[in-house]
XYZ file of C-alpha atoms in Angstrom:
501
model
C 96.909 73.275 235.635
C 98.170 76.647 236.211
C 101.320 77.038 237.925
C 103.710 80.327 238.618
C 106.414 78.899 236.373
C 109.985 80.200 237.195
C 113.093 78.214 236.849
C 115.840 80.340 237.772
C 114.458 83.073 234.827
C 113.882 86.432 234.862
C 110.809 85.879 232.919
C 108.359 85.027 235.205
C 104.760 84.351 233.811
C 101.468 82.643 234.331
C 101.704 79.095 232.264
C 99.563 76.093 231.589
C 101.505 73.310 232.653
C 100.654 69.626 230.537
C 101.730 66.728 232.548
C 102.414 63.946 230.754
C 102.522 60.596 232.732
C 104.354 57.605 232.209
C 105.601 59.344 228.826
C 108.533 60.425 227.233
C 106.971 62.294 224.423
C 106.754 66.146 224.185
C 105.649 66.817 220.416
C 104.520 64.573 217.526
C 104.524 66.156 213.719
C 102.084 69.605 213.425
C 101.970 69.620 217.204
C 102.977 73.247 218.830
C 104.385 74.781 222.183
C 104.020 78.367 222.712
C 105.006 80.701 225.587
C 102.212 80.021 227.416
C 102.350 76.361 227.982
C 104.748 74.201 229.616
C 105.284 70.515 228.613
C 106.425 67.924 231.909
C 107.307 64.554 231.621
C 106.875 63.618 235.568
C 108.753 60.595 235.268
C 111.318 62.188 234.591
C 111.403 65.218 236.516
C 111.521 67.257 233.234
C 110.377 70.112 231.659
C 110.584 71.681 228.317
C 109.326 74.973 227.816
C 108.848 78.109 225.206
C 110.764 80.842 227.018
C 109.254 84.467 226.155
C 112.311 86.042 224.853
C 112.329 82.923 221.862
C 114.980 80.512 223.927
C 113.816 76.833 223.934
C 114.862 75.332 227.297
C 114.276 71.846 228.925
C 114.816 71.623 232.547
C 115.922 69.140 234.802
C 114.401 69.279 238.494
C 117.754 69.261 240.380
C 118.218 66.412 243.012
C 119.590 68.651 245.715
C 116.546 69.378 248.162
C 115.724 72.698 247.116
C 117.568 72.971 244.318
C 114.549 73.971 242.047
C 114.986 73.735 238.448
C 118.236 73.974 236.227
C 118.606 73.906 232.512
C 119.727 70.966 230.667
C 119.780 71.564 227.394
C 118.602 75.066 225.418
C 118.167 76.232 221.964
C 120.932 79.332 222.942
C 118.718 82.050 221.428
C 117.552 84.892 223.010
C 115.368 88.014 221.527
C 113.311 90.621 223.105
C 110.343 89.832 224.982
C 107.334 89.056 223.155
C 105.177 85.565 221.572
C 106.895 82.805 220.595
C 106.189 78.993 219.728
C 108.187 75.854 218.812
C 106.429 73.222 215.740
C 107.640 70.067 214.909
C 107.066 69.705 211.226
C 106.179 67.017 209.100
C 109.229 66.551 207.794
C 110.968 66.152 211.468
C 112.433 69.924 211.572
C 111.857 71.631 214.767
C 111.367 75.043 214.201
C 111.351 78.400 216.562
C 109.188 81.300 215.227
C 108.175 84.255 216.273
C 104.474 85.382 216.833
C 101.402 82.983 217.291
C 100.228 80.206 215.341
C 97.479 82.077 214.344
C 100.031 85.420 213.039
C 103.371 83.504 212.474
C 106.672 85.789 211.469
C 110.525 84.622 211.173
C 112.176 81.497 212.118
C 115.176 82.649 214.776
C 115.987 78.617 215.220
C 115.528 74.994 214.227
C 117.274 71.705 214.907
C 118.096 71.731 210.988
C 117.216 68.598 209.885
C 114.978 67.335 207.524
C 113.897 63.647 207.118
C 112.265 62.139 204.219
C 109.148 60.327 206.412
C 105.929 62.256 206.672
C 105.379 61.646 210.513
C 108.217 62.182 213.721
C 107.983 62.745 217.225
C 110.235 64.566 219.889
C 111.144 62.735 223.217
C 113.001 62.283 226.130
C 115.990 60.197 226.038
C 116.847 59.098 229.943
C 119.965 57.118 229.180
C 121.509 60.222 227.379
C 119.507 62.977 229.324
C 118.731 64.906 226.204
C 115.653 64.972 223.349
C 115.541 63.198 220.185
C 113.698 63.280 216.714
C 112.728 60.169 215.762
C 110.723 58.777 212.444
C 107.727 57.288 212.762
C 104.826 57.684 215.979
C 105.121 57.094 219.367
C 102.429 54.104 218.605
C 104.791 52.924 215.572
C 108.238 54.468 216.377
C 110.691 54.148 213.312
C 114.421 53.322 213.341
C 115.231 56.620 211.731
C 116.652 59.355 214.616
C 117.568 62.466 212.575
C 118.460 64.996 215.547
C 119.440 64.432 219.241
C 119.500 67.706 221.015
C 123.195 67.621 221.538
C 123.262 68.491 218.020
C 122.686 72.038 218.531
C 120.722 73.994 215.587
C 120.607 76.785 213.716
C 119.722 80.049 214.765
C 119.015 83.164 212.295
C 121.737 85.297 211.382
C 121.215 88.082 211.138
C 118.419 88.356 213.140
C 115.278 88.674 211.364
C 114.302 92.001 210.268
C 111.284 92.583 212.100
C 112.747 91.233 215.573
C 112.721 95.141 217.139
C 113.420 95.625 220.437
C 114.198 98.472 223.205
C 116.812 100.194 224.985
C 116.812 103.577 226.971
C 119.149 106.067 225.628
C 121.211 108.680 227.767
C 120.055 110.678 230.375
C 120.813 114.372 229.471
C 124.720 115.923 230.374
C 124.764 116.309 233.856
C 121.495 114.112 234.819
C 121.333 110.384 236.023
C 122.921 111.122 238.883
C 122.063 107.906 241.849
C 120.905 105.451 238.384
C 123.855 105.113 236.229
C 125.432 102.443 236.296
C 128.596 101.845 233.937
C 129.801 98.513 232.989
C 134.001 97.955 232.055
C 135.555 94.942 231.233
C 137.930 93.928 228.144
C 139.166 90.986 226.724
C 136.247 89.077 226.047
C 137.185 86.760 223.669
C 134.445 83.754 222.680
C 135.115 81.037 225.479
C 133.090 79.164 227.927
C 134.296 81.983 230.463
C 133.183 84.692 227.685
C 129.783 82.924 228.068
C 130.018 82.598 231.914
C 130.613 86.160 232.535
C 128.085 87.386 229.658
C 125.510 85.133 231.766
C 125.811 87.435 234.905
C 125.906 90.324 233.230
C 122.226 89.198 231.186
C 121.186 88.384 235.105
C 121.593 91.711 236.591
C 121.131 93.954 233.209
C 118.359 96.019 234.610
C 121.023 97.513 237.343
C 123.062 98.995 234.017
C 123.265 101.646 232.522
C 126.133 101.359 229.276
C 128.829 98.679 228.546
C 132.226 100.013 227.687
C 135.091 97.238 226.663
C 138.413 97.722 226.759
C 139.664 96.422 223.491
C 140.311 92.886 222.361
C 136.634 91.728 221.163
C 136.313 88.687 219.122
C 140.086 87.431 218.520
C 139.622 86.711 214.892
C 143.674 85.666 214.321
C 143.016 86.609 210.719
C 140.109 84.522 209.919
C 136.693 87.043 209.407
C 134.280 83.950 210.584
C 135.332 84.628 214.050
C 133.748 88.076 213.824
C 130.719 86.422 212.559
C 130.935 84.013 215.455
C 131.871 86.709 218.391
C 128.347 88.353 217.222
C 126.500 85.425 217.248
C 127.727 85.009 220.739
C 126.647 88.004 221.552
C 123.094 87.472 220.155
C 122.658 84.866 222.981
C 122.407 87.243 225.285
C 119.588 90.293 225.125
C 121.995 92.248 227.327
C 123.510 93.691 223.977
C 120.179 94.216 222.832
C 119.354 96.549 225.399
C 122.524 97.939 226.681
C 125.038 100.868 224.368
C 128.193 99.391 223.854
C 131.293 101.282 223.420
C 134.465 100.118 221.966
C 138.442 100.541 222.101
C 140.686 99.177 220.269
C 143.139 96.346 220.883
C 146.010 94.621 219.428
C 143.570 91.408 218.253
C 141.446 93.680 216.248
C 144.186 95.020 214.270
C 143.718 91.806 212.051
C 146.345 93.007 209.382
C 145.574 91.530 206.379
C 148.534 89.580 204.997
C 148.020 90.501 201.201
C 147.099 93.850 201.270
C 148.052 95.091 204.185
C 145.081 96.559 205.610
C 144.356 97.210 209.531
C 141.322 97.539 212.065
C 138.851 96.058 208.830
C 136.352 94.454 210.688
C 136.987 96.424 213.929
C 136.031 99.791 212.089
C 133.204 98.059 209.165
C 131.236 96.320 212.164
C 130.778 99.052 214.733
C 130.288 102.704 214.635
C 131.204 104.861 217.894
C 130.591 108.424 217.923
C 133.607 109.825 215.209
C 135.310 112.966 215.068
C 135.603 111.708 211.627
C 136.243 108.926 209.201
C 138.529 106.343 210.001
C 142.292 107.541 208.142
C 144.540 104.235 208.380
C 146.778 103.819 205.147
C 147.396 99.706 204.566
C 150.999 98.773 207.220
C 153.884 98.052 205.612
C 156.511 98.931 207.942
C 159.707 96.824 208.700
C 158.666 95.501 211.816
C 156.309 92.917 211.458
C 152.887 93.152 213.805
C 152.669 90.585 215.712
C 150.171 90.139 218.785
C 153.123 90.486 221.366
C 155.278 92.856 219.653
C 153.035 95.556 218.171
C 154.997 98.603 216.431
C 154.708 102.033 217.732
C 152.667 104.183 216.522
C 150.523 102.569 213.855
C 148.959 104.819 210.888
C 145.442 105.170 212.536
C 143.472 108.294 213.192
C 139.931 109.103 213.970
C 137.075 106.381 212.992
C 136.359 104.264 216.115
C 140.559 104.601 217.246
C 139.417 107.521 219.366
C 136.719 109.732 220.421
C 134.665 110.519 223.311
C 130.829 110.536 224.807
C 128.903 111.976 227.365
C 126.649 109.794 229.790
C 124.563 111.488 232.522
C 127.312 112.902 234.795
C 129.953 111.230 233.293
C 132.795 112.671 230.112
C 134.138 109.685 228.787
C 137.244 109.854 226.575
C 138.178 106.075 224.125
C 142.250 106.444 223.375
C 143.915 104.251 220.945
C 147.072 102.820 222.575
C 148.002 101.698 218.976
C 147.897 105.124 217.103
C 150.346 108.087 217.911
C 149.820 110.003 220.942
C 152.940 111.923 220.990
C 153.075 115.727 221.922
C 151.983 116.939 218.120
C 150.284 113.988 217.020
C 146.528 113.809 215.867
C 145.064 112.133 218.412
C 146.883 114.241 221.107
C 146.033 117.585 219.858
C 142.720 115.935 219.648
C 142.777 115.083 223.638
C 144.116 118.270 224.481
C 140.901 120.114 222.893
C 138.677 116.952 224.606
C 140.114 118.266 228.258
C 139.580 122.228 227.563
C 135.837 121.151 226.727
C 135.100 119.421 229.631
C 132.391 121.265 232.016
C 133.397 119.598 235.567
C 130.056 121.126 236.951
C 127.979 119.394 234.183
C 129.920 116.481 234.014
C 131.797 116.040 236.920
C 133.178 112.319 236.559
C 136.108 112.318 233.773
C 136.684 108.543 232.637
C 139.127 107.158 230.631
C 139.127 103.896 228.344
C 142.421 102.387 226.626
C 143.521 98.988 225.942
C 146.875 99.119 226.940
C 147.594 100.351 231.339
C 149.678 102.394 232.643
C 150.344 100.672 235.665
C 151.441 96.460 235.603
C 152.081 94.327 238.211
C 151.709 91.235 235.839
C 154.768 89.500 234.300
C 153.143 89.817 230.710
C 153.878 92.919 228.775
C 156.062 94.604 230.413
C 158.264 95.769 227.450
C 155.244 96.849 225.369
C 156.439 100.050 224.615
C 152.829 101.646 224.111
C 152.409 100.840 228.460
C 155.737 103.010 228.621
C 154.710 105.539 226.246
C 151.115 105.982 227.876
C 153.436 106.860 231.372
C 155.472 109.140 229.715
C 153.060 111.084 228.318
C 149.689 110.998 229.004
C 149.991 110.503 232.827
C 150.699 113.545 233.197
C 147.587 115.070 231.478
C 145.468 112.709 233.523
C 147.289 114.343 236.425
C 147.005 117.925 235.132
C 143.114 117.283 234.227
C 141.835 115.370 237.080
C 140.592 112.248 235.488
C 139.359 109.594 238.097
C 140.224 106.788 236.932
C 141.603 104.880 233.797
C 140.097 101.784 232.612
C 142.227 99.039 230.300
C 142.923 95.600 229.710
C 145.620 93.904 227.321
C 146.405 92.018 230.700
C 143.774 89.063 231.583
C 143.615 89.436 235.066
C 141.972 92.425 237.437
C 144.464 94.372 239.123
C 143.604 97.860 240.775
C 145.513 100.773 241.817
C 144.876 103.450 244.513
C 144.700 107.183 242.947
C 147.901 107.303 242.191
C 150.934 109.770 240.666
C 153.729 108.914 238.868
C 154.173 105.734 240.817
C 153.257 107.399 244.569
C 150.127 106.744 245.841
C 148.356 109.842 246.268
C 144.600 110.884 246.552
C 144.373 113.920 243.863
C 145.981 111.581 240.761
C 143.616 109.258 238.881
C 142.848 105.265 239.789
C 144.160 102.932 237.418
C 141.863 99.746 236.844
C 142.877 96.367 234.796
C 139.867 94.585 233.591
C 141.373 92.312 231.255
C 139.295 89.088 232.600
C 136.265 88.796 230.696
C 136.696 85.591 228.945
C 139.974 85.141 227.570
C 142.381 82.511 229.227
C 143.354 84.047 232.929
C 146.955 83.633 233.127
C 149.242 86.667 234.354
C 151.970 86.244 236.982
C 153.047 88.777 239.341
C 156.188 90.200 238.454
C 157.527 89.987 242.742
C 155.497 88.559 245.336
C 154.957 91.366 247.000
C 152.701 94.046 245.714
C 153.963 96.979 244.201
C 153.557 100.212 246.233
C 150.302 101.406 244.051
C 148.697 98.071 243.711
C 145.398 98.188 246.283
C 144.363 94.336 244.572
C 145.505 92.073 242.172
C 144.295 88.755 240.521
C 144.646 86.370 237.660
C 142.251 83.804 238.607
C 138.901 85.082 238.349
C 137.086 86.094 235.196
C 134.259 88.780 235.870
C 133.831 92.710 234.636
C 133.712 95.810 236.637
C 130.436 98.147 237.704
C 131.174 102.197 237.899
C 127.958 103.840 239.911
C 127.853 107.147 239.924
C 126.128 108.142 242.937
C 127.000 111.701 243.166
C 129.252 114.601 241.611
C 131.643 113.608 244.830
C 131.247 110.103 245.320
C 131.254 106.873 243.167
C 131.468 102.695 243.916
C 133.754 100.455 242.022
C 132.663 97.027 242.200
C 134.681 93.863 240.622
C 132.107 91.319 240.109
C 132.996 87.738 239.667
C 131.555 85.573 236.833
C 134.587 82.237 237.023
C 137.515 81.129 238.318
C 140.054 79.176 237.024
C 141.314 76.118 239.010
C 144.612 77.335 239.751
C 146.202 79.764 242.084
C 148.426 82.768 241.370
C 151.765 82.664 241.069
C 155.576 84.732 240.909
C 156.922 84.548 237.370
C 160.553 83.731 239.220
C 158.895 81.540 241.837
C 158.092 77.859 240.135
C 155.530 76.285 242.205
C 154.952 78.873 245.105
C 152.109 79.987 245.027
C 149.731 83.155 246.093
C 145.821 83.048 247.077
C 143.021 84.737 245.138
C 142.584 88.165 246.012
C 138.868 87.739 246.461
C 136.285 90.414 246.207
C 136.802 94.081 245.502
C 134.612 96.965 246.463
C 135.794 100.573 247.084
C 134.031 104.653 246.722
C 135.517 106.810 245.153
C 136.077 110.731 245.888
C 136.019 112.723 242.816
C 139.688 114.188 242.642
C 138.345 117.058 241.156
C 136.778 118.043 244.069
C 139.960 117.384 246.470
């Protein structure tokens, strides 16, 4: 029967749906499921189906009255939109492949195991809510289960080569004006809460525009597989497929190797951002040792993906390394200096900035990083001088936001400082003193989430802080045991272009 098939996914299509009663079996060796059909076990109130962007998913009708739908188990891959099916082989391997039956290309997933019997089926478990390979045929099942769907699979990596998809690039300088959309957060990480708040950003990916993070990606701690997995992650998600991402640097992606000495390997070998030129960054050898809290001032790192800038539709955006040396005469401020005296306010009237390290902290963590004191010292006042609306960082994970602000005094001409630190890595940042600070307009460690920059206008702009999880405690003082503060809730606010005040 034909039914409008849409289980809480954005890919809605017209499916055959093939009920199975009093059964528990969805696929017997040789048999196929393709992105037009949809296998349901009524008994059971379940449903497995070929998603059209290549995910496997078997739903579970939820028992709330009308709860619809919810996914129980999936095969956590997720490609562009096209034709997709799902064979269980003879040898009890289910496979994902793109294409038809008919034109078959590359195998993005399969449960990975291989059994030495020439006939298995695939079924619902009830007891353990999940599917199982099992030898043998549903007439004459066999004692041999060689996969239960709680055994994950394997999913290709890299993706295969002719997996293309699509993304819209830029608007022009100066165009895009009421449809761009910018996305900030930092401090992703590879959690569950890295994969709750890349799940609402997949969900409302048509409202964006351009993902910038503020430093901090994968959190290797020296070992290179962690890059490998942090991708893979990412894979999951066709947000990143779609979406340009843009990249600062942190103090996790340093990754000093302990042999040789060398910094930033992975962090400038697996991305490319647009370069003034080459990376320069001479292996560290320096007294002071470089460790996570306790970085050394100023690192040996110039140009490559440390710093550099990009225009999108109305908006100049300018990446700073908190970690190289920004000192009056240094590369990378001579370098910002010539970034400010090219900016053309009536082309691109919004002037952002992305660091890893704030400015302004109102959390107990880091507060004697010297690169935060540095960053006060001296390039505050070019912000001032220069009119940029607001700087983006995290290092902290929490949210905090200030007012426009200058040097320390709220006040409506200096820039906006934002801390969006909470996009997967563990949330846990006291205040320094229960009450705010003067310049703090909202602060929070207990929600994870990212931030949306819409540029509506040369004059006028929405921040919005949008929530993905929340951890089950509340915030605290760091001097206050056991007293403790509500979340801050949600945060919304225009902005006026300072330029224009």
């Amino acid at each position: 029967r034909n039914v409008d098939f849409n289980p809480r996914t954005p890919h809605r299509f017209l499916a055959t749906t093939i009920e199975k009663e009093d059964s528990t079996i969805f696929l017997t060796s040789g048999e196929t499921l393709n992105s037009h059909t949809v296998l349901s076990l009524p008994l059971y109130d379940v449903t497995l189906r070929q998603q059209s962007d290549g995910n496997l998913v078997l739903y579970k009708l939820n028992e709330k009255p009308g709860g619809g739908s919810k996914s129980a188990w999936s095969a956590k891959v997720v490609y562009p939109n096209g034709e997709y099916f799902t064979t269980l082989q003879g040898d009890g391997n289910l496979v994902i492949r793109a294409g038809t039956i008919e034109q078959p290309k590359a195998v993005i997933w399969s449960s990975n195991k291989v059994g030495p019997e020439d006939d298995y089926f695939l079924s619902y478990n009830p007891k353990e809510k999940g599917m199982l390979i099992q030898s043998g045929t549903p007439e004459n099942p066999g004692s041999k289960i060689i996969w239960k769907s709680k055994d994950g699979g394997h999913k290709a990596t890299p993706p295969p080569p002719e997996m293309k998809g699509s993304f819209i690039t830029a608007p022009p300088p100066g165009e895009g004006e009421g449809y761009t959309k910018l996305v900030f957060m930092g401090d992703l990480s590879q959690t569950k809460r890295t994969r709750d708040t890349m799940a609402v950003l997949q969900k409302h990916r048509a409202r964006y525009a351009a993902i910038i993070l503020a430093g901090d990606l994968a959190y290797p701690d020296k070992d290179p597989r962690k890059w490998d997995s942090w991708f893979d992650l990412m894979d999951d998600y066709s947000v990143t497929f779609d979406l340009p991402l843009q990249i600062a640097p942190g103090n996790h992606d340093i990754d000093r190797h302990a042999e040789n000495g060398e910094i930033y390997v992975a962090y400038e070998n697996r991305f490319l951002m647009p370069q003034v030129q080459p990376p320069v960054k001479p292996p560290y050898f320096g007294e002071q040792s470089i460790e996570m809290y306790n970085i050394p001032w100023p690192l040996d790192y110039e140009y490559g993906n440390a710093y550099y800038s990009f225009i999108y539709g109305p908006s100049y955006n300018i990446v700073l390394s908190s970690y190289s040396d920004f000192a009056p005469g240094s590369i990378q401020y001579d370098w910002l200096l010539k970034e400010f005296e090219s900016v053309d306010r009536t082309l691109t009237p919004w002037l952002l900035v992305t660091m890893h390290c704030p400015m302004y902290n109102t959390f107990a963590l880091h507060t004697k990083d010297i690169q935060i004191k540095k960053a006060r010292e001296i390039l505050e006042p070019l912000f001032i001088k220069n009119k940029v609306n607001v700087v983006f960082a995290g290092h902290i994970h929490a949210y905090m936001r200030t007012p426009p602000v200058i040097n320390g005094t709220v006040d409506v001409t200096g820039p906006m400082n934002i801390i969006i630190g909470d996009g997967g890595r563990k949330a846990f940042a006291p205040f320094q003193q229960e009450e705010p600070e003067e310049w703090v307009a909202v602060r929070d460690s207990t929600y994870y989430g990212y931030g949306t920059f819409d540029l509506i206008n040369q004059t006028h702009a929405k921040w919005e802080w949008i929530h993905t999880a929340q951890e089950d405690v509340y915030n605290y003082v760091i001097s206050k045991d056991g007293e403790e503060l509500p979340p801050a809730g949600v945060d919304e606010t225009y902005v006026v272009n300072q330029y224009f005040l």
